[in-house]
Amino acid sequence: MRMRPALALDAPRLAWIEQTQPLSAHWGEKGFAGEVANAASRIWCWEENGEIVGFLALRLAAGMCEILNLAVLPASCRQGIGFRLLAHALRDARARGAETVTLEVNVTNLPAISLYTKAGLAEWGRREKFYNGTDDALIMGIHL
Ligand SMILES: CC(C)(COP(=O)(O)OP(=O)(O)OC[C@H]1O[C@@H](n2cnc3c(N)ncnc32)[C@H](O)[C@@H]1OP(=O)(O)O)[C@@H](O)C(=O)NCCC(=O)NCCS
């Protein structure tokens, strides 16, 4: 078990994990490859038995960090992996000079909202009918 940053060759595995979780961002293989190549981005991966089972992607610029994508394989959920990824990402963002971390989440995504709340994030705003013209988006954030 270990945490590590994603490499370009991880893009197919990350895209596959994302497909198992409909509520993730759906970047696809090209999207992940682009983020790995972007100096402002970082994708943290959690490995078990040599295979990635969860990831968290963020961008950091001008002291502001935004979490853009997060998913854990269904078979590996509820084992603390999402929390470990998020806690690690917050520590790393702080060490790299971030003062705030924000993200956007569908108001109906209760597991993710519960995870973010457990990690100390709070509701900072709301975009009405943001998803498919029906569900609101919550903007959640934390001052580091
Ligand atoms: C959200 C997600 C990453 C959580 O990953 P996970 O590894 O299962 O989370 P953890 O086991 O670390 O759980 C940490 C906390 O999250 C919350 N949580 C996780 N799954 C939950 C569920 N099914 N129902 C309610 N709360 C849940 C709980 O607060 C939990 O703390 P607890 O164990 O003390 O109750 C995972 O469910 C996922 O991939 N979801 C689909 C993709 C997604 O929604 N991404 C975020 C888009 S904004």
PDB file of C-alpha atoms and ligand atoms in Angstrom:
ATOM      1  CA  MET A   1       0.000   0.000   0.000  1.00  0.00           C
ATOM      2  CA  ARG A   2       1.415   3.379  -0.901  1.00  0.00           C
ATOM      3  CA  MET A   3       0.643   6.917  -2.057  1.00  0.00           C
ATOM      4  CA  ARG A   4       2.434   8.211  -5.126  1.00  0.00           C
ATOM      5  CA  PRO A   5       2.012  10.813  -7.894  1.00  0.00           C
ATOM      6  CA  ALA A   6       0.608   9.540 -11.202  1.00  0.00           C
ATOM      7  CA  LEU A   7       2.855   9.016 -14.219  1.00  0.00           C
ATOM      8  CA  ALA A   8       1.870   9.252 -17.898  1.00  0.00           C
ATOM      9  CA  LEU A   9       1.711   5.464 -18.132  1.00  0.00           C
ATOM     10  CA  ASP A  10      -1.008   5.409 -15.419  1.00  0.00           C
ATOM     11  CA  ALA A  11      -3.522   7.234 -17.659  1.00  0.00           C
ATOM     12  CA  PRO A  12      -5.341   4.071 -18.909  1.00  0.00           C
ATOM     13  CA  ARG A  13      -5.747   2.710 -15.368  1.00  0.00           C
ATOM     14  CA  LEU A  14      -6.986   6.076 -14.045  1.00  0.00           C
ATOM     15  CA  ALA A  15      -9.490   6.361 -16.904  1.00  0.00           C
ATOM     16  CA  TRP A  16     -10.710   2.842 -16.152  1.00  0.00           C
ATOM     17  CA  ILE A  17     -11.177   3.576 -12.436  1.00  0.00           C
ATOM     18  CA  GLU A  18     -13.063   6.740 -13.339  1.00  0.00           C
ATOM     19  CA  GLN A  19     -15.438   4.723 -15.535  1.00  0.00           C
ATOM     20  CA  THR A  20     -16.408   2.551 -12.573  1.00  0.00           C
ATOM     21  CA  GLN A  21     -17.650   5.640 -10.724  1.00  0.00           C
ATOM     22  CA  PRO A  22     -20.374   7.609 -12.590  1.00  0.00           C
ATOM     23  CA  LEU A  23     -20.050  10.618 -10.259  1.00  0.00           C
ATOM     24  CA  SER A  24     -16.388  11.266 -11.052  1.00  0.00           C
ATOM     25  CA  ALA A  25     -15.323  13.868 -13.641  1.00  0.00           C
ATOM     26  CA  HIS A  26     -14.831  11.619 -16.709  1.00  0.00           C
ATOM     27  CA  TRP A  27     -11.645  12.961 -18.226  1.00  0.00           C
ATOM     28  CA  GLY A  28     -10.800   9.838 -20.212  1.00  0.00           C
ATOM     29  CA  GLU A  29      -7.300   8.623 -20.961  1.00  0.00           C
ATOM     30  CA  LYS A  30      -6.301  11.754 -22.906  1.00  0.00           C
ATOM     31  CA  GLY A  31      -7.558  14.012 -20.145  1.00  0.00           C
ATOM     32  CA  PHE A  32      -5.464  12.189 -17.538  1.00  0.00           C
ATOM     33  CA  ALA A  33      -2.381  12.241 -19.776  1.00  0.00           C
ATOM     34  CA  GLY A  34      -2.847  16.006 -20.211  1.00  0.00           C
ATOM     35  CA  GLU A  35      -3.134  16.580 -16.460  1.00  0.00           C
ATOM     36  CA  VAL A  36      -0.013  14.514 -15.725  1.00  0.00           C
ATOM     37  CA  ALA A  37       1.878  16.699 -18.209  1.00  0.00           C
ATOM     38  CA  ASN A  38       0.530  19.947 -16.692  1.00  0.00           C
ATOM     39  CA  ALA A  39       3.011  21.451 -14.210  1.00  0.00           C
ATOM     40  CA  ALA A  40       0.171  23.039 -12.186  1.00  0.00           C
ATOM     41  CA  SER A  41      -1.570  19.673 -11.752  1.00  0.00           C
ATOM     42  CA  ARG A  42      -0.937  16.749  -9.497  1.00  0.00           C
ATOM     43  CA  ILE A  43      -2.694  13.402  -9.390  1.00  0.00           C
ATOM     44  CA  TRP A  44      -2.227  11.393  -6.198  1.00  0.00           C
ATOM     45  CA  CYS A  45      -2.695   7.636  -6.507  1.00  0.00           C
ATOM     46  CA  TRP A  46      -3.309   5.017  -3.833  1.00  0.00           C
ATOM     47  CA  GLU A  47      -1.858   1.612  -4.703  1.00  0.00           C
ATOM     48  CA  GLU A  48      -2.690  -1.767  -3.236  1.00  0.00           C
ATOM     49  CA  ASN A  49      -0.768  -4.868  -4.309  1.00  0.00           C
ATOM     50  CA  GLY A  50       0.928  -2.833  -7.033  1.00  0.00           C
ATOM     51  CA  GLU A  51      -2.354  -1.606  -8.609  1.00  0.00           C
ATOM     52  CA  ILE A  52      -3.903   1.858  -8.370  1.00  0.00           C
ATOM     53  CA  VAL A  53      -7.325   1.613  -6.689  1.00  0.00           C
ATOM     54  CA  GLY A  54      -8.042   5.309  -6.126  1.00  0.00           C
ATOM     55  CA  PHE A  55      -6.876   8.745  -7.197  1.00  0.00           C
ATOM     56  CA  LEU A  56      -7.342  12.435  -6.495  1.00  0.00           C
ATOM     57  CA  ALA A  57      -6.467  15.145  -9.032  1.00  0.00           C
ATOM     58  CA  LEU A  58      -5.907  18.815  -8.291  1.00  0.00           C
ATOM     59  CA  ARG A  59      -4.459  21.992  -9.700  1.00  0.00           C
ATOM     60  CA  LEU A  60      -2.526  24.549  -7.689  1.00  0.00           C
ATOM     61  CA  ALA A  61      -1.780  28.121  -8.786  1.00  0.00           C
ATOM     62  CA  ALA A  62      -1.430  31.509  -7.072  1.00  0.00           C
ATOM     63  CA  GLY A  63      -1.934  30.004  -3.601  1.00  0.00           C
ATOM     64  CA  MET A  64      -5.259  28.433  -4.575  1.00  0.00           C
ATOM     65  CA  CYS A  65      -5.739  24.722  -4.944  1.00  0.00           C
ATOM     66  CA  GLU A  66      -8.742  23.179  -6.675  1.00  0.00           C
ATOM     67  CA  ILE A  67      -9.656  19.516  -6.427  1.00  0.00           C
ATOM     68  CA  LEU A  68     -10.884  18.471  -9.853  1.00  0.00           C
ATOM     69  CA  ASN A  69     -11.418  14.728  -9.827  1.00  0.00           C
ATOM     70  CA  LEU A  70     -11.574  11.937  -7.259  1.00  0.00           C
ATOM     71  CA  ALA A  71     -12.591   8.285  -7.424  1.00  0.00           C
ATOM     72  CA  VAL A  72     -12.015   5.032  -5.564  1.00  0.00           C
ATOM     73  CA  LEU A  73     -12.803   1.646  -7.154  1.00  0.00           C
ATOM     74  CA  PRO A  74     -16.187   0.428  -5.841  1.00  0.00           C
ATOM     75  CA  ALA A  75     -14.596  -2.742  -4.411  1.00  0.00           C
ATOM     76  CA  SER A  76     -12.102  -0.606  -2.447  1.00  0.00           C
ATOM     77  CA  CYS A  77     -14.594   1.943  -1.094  1.00  0.00           C
ATOM     78  CA  ARG A  78     -15.287   2.435   2.629  1.00  0.00           C
ATOM     79  CA  GLN A  79     -11.770   1.428   3.603  1.00  0.00           C
ATOM     80  CA  GLY A  80     -10.443   4.915   4.275  1.00  0.00           C
ATOM     81  CA  ILE A  81      -8.751   5.380   0.895  1.00  0.00           C
ATOM     82  CA  GLY A  82     -10.706   8.490  -0.155  1.00  0.00           C
ATOM     83  CA  PHE A  83      -9.932  10.127   3.184  1.00  0.00           C
ATOM     84  CA  ARG A  84      -6.246   9.201   2.969  1.00  0.00           C
ATOM     85  CA  LEU A  85      -6.021  10.674  -0.549  1.00  0.00           C
ATOM     86  CA  LEU A  86      -7.761  13.873   0.521  1.00  0.00           C
ATOM     87  CA  ALA A  87      -5.741  14.327   3.730  1.00  0.00           C
ATOM     88  CA  HIS A  88      -2.503  13.768   1.829  1.00  0.00           C
ATOM     89  CA  ALA A  89      -3.540  16.193  -0.925  1.00  0.00           C
ATOM     90  CA  LEU A  90      -4.354  18.894   1.661  1.00  0.00           C
ATOM     91  CA  ARG A  91      -0.993  18.448   3.410  1.00  0.00           C
ATOM     92  CA  ASP A  92       0.901  18.528   0.115  1.00  0.00           C
ATOM     93  CA  ALA A  93      -1.021  21.567  -1.148  1.00  0.00           C
ATOM     94  CA  ARG A  94      -0.201  23.415   2.065  1.00  0.00           C
ATOM     95  CA  ALA A  95       3.475  22.465   1.813  1.00  0.00           C
ATOM     96  CA  ARG A  96       3.493  23.847  -1.752  1.00  0.00           C
ATOM     97  CA  GLY A  97       2.060  27.199  -0.667  1.00  0.00           C
ATOM     98  CA  ALA A  98      -1.689  26.785  -1.091  1.00  0.00           C
ATOM     99  CA  GLU A  99      -3.775  28.956   1.229  1.00  0.00           C
ATOM    100  CA  THR A 100      -7.170  27.638   0.183  1.00  0.00           C
ATOM    101  CA  VAL A 101      -8.515  24.417  -1.281  1.00  0.00           C
ATOM    102  CA  THR A 102     -11.867  24.407  -3.063  1.00  0.00           C
ATOM    103  CA  LEU A 103     -13.952  21.955  -5.048  1.00  0.00           C
ATOM    104  CA  GLU A 104     -17.351  21.589  -6.595  1.00  0.00           C
ATOM    105  CA  VAL A 105     -19.705  18.710  -5.793  1.00  0.00           C
ATOM    106  CA  ASN A 106     -23.240  17.724  -6.778  1.00  0.00           C
ATOM    107  CA  VAL A 107     -25.537  18.435  -3.827  1.00  0.00           C
ATOM    108  CA  THR A 108     -26.958  14.889  -4.157  1.00  0.00           C
ATOM    109  CA  ASN A 109     -23.501  13.256  -3.777  1.00  0.00           C
ATOM    110  CA  LEU A 110     -23.804  12.568  -0.065  1.00  0.00           C
ATOM    111  CA  PRO A 111     -20.805  10.181   0.262  1.00  0.00           C
ATOM    112  CA  ALA A 112     -18.454  12.797  -1.239  1.00  0.00           C
ATOM    113  CA  ILE A 113     -19.947  15.666   0.796  1.00  0.00           C
ATOM    114  CA  SER A 114     -19.567  13.577   3.937  1.00  0.00           C
ATOM    115  CA  LEU A 115     -15.933  12.822   3.060  1.00  0.00           C
ATOM    116  CA  TYR A 116     -15.127  16.497   2.435  1.00  0.00           C
ATOM    117  CA  THR A 117     -16.852  17.557   5.653  1.00  0.00           C
ATOM    118  CA  LYS A 118     -14.899  14.936   7.606  1.00  0.00           C
ATOM    119  CA  ALA A 119     -11.672  16.428   6.177  1.00  0.00           C
ATOM    120  CA  GLY A 120     -12.670  19.913   7.359  1.00  0.00           C
ATOM    121  CA  LEU A 121     -14.128  21.452   4.224  1.00  0.00           C
ATOM    122  CA  ALA A 122     -17.286  23.549   4.524  1.00  0.00           C
ATOM    123  CA  GLU A 123     -19.888  24.940   2.155  1.00  0.00           C
ATOM    124  CA  TRP A 124     -18.683  28.247   0.668  1.00  0.00           C
ATOM    125  CA  GLY A 125     -21.328  28.698  -1.981  1.00  0.00           C
ATOM    126  CA  ARG A 126     -23.878  27.109  -4.257  1.00  0.00           C
ATOM    127  CA  ARG A 127     -24.526  27.161  -8.016  1.00  0.00           C
ATOM    128  CA  GLU A 128     -28.190  26.546  -8.648  1.00  0.00           C
ATOM    129  CA  LYS A 129     -29.252  23.891 -11.185  1.00  0.00           C
ATOM    130  CA  PHE A 130     -25.635  23.516 -12.253  1.00  0.00           C
ATOM    131  CA  TYR A 131     -25.719  19.822 -13.193  1.00  0.00           C
ATOM    132  CA  ASN A 132     -27.988  18.916 -16.129  1.00  0.00           C
ATOM    133  CA  GLY A 133     -30.121  21.944 -15.325  1.00  0.00           C
ATOM    134  CA  THR A 134     -31.480  20.214 -12.210  1.00  0.00           C
ATOM    135  CA  ASP A 135     -29.024  19.514  -9.379  1.00  0.00           C
ATOM    136  CA  ASP A 136     -27.264  22.330  -7.517  1.00  0.00           C
ATOM    137  CA  ALA A 137     -23.475  22.370  -7.204  1.00  0.00           C
ATOM    138  CA  LEU A 138     -21.992  23.026  -3.789  1.00  0.00           C
ATOM    139  CA  ILE A 139     -18.713  24.918  -3.659  1.00  0.00           C
ATOM    140  CA  MET A 140     -16.793  23.589  -0.665  1.00  0.00           C
ATOM    141  CA  GLY A 141     -13.539  24.942   0.667  1.00  0.00           C
ATOM    142  CA  ILE A 142     -11.012  25.102   3.474  1.00  0.00           C
ATOM    143  CA  HIS A 143      -8.396  27.652   4.576  1.00  0.00           C
ATOM    144  CA  LEU A 144      -5.141  25.806   5.169  1.00  0.00           C
TER     145      LEU A 144
HETATM  146  C1  LIG B   1     -16.448   9.712  -2.496  1.00  0.00           C
HETATM  147  C2  LIG B   1     -15.449   8.563  -2.538  1.00  0.00           C
HETATM  148  C3  LIG B   1     -14.144   9.029  -3.192  1.00  0.00           C
HETATM  149  C4  LIG B   1     -15.167   8.120  -1.090  1.00  0.00           C
HETATM  150  O1  LIG B   1     -14.108   7.190  -1.096  1.00  0.00           O
HETATM  151  P1  LIG B   1     -13.934   6.086   0.063  1.00  0.00           P
HETATM  152  O2  LIG B   1     -12.570   5.520  -0.089  1.00  0.00           O
HETATM  153  O3  LIG B   1     -15.065   5.139   0.043  1.00  0.00           O
HETATM  154  O4  LIG B   1     -14.041   6.991   1.366  1.00  0.00           O
HETATM  155  P2  LIG B   1     -13.526   6.603   2.847  1.00  0.00           P
HETATM  156  O5  LIG B   1     -13.653   5.142   3.058  1.00  0.00           O
HETATM  157  O6  LIG B   1     -12.193   7.214   3.037  1.00  0.00           O
HETATM  158  O7  LIG B   1     -14.607   7.347   3.751  1.00  0.00           O
HETATM  159  C5  LIG B   1     -14.309   8.586   4.358  1.00  0.00           C
HETATM  160  C6  LIG B   1     -15.619   9.250   4.722  1.00  0.00           C
HETATM  161  O8  LIG B   1     -16.367   9.528   3.540  1.00  0.00           O
HETATM  162  C7  LIG B   1     -17.768   9.393   3.829  1.00  0.00           C
HETATM  163  N1  LIG B   1     -18.332   8.321   3.007  1.00  0.00           N
HETATM  164  C8  LIG B   1     -17.671   7.530   2.135  1.00  0.00           C
HETATM  165  N2  LIG B   1     -18.530   6.691   1.508  1.00  0.00           N
HETATM  166  C9  LIG B   1     -19.749   6.963   1.999  1.00  0.00           C
HETATM  167  C10 LIG B   1     -21.047   6.453   1.745  1.00  0.00           C
HETATM  168  N3  LIG B   1     -21.254   5.473   0.836  1.00  0.00           N
HETATM  169  N4  LIG B   1     -22.089   6.989   2.414  1.00  0.00           N
HETATM  170  C11 LIG B   1     -21.911   7.981   3.313  1.00  0.00           C
HETATM  171  N5  LIG B   1     -20.694   8.507   3.616  1.00  0.00           N
HETATM  172  C12 LIG B   1     -19.625   8.006   2.954  1.00  0.00           C
HETATM  173  C13 LIG B   1     -17.870   9.083   5.308  1.00  0.00           C
HETATM  174  O9  LIG B   1     -17.914  10.310   5.997  1.00  0.00           O
HETATM  175  C14 LIG B   1     -16.537   8.421   5.569  1.00  0.00           C
HETATM  176  O10 LIG B   1     -16.142   8.510   6.898  1.00  0.00           O
HETATM  177  P3  LIG B   1     -16.511   7.300   7.933  1.00  0.00           P
HETATM  178  O11 LIG B   1     -15.884   6.066   7.337  1.00  0.00           O
HETATM  179  O12 LIG B   1     -15.903   7.743   9.204  1.00  0.00           O
HETATM  180  O13 LIG B   1     -18.013   7.201   7.920  1.00  0.00           O
HETATM  181  C15 LIG B   1     -16.014   7.328  -3.310  1.00  0.00           C
HETATM  182  O14 LIG B   1     -17.288   7.014  -2.793  1.00  0.00           O
HETATM  183  C16 LIG B   1     -16.160   7.568  -4.808  1.00  0.00           C
HETATM  184  O15 LIG B   1     -15.269   7.241  -5.602  1.00  0.00           O
HETATM  185  N6  LIG B   1     -17.325   8.109  -5.206  1.00  0.00           N
HETATM  186  C17 LIG B   1     -17.643   8.333  -6.627  1.00  0.00           C
HETATM  187  C18 LIG B   1     -16.851   9.455  -7.241  1.00  0.00           C
HETATM  188  C19 LIG B   1     -17.137  10.791  -6.574  1.00  0.00           C
HETATM  189  O16 LIG B   1     -18.218  11.035  -6.063  1.00  0.00           O
HETATM  190  N7  LIG B   1     -16.113  11.669  -6.600  1.00  0.00           N
HETATM  191  C20 LIG B   1     -16.234  12.979  -6.004  1.00  0.00           C
HETATM  192  C21 LIG B   1     -16.858  13.937  -6.987  1.00  0.00           C
HETATM  193  S1  LIG B   1     -16.954  15.572  -6.317  1.00  0.00           S
END
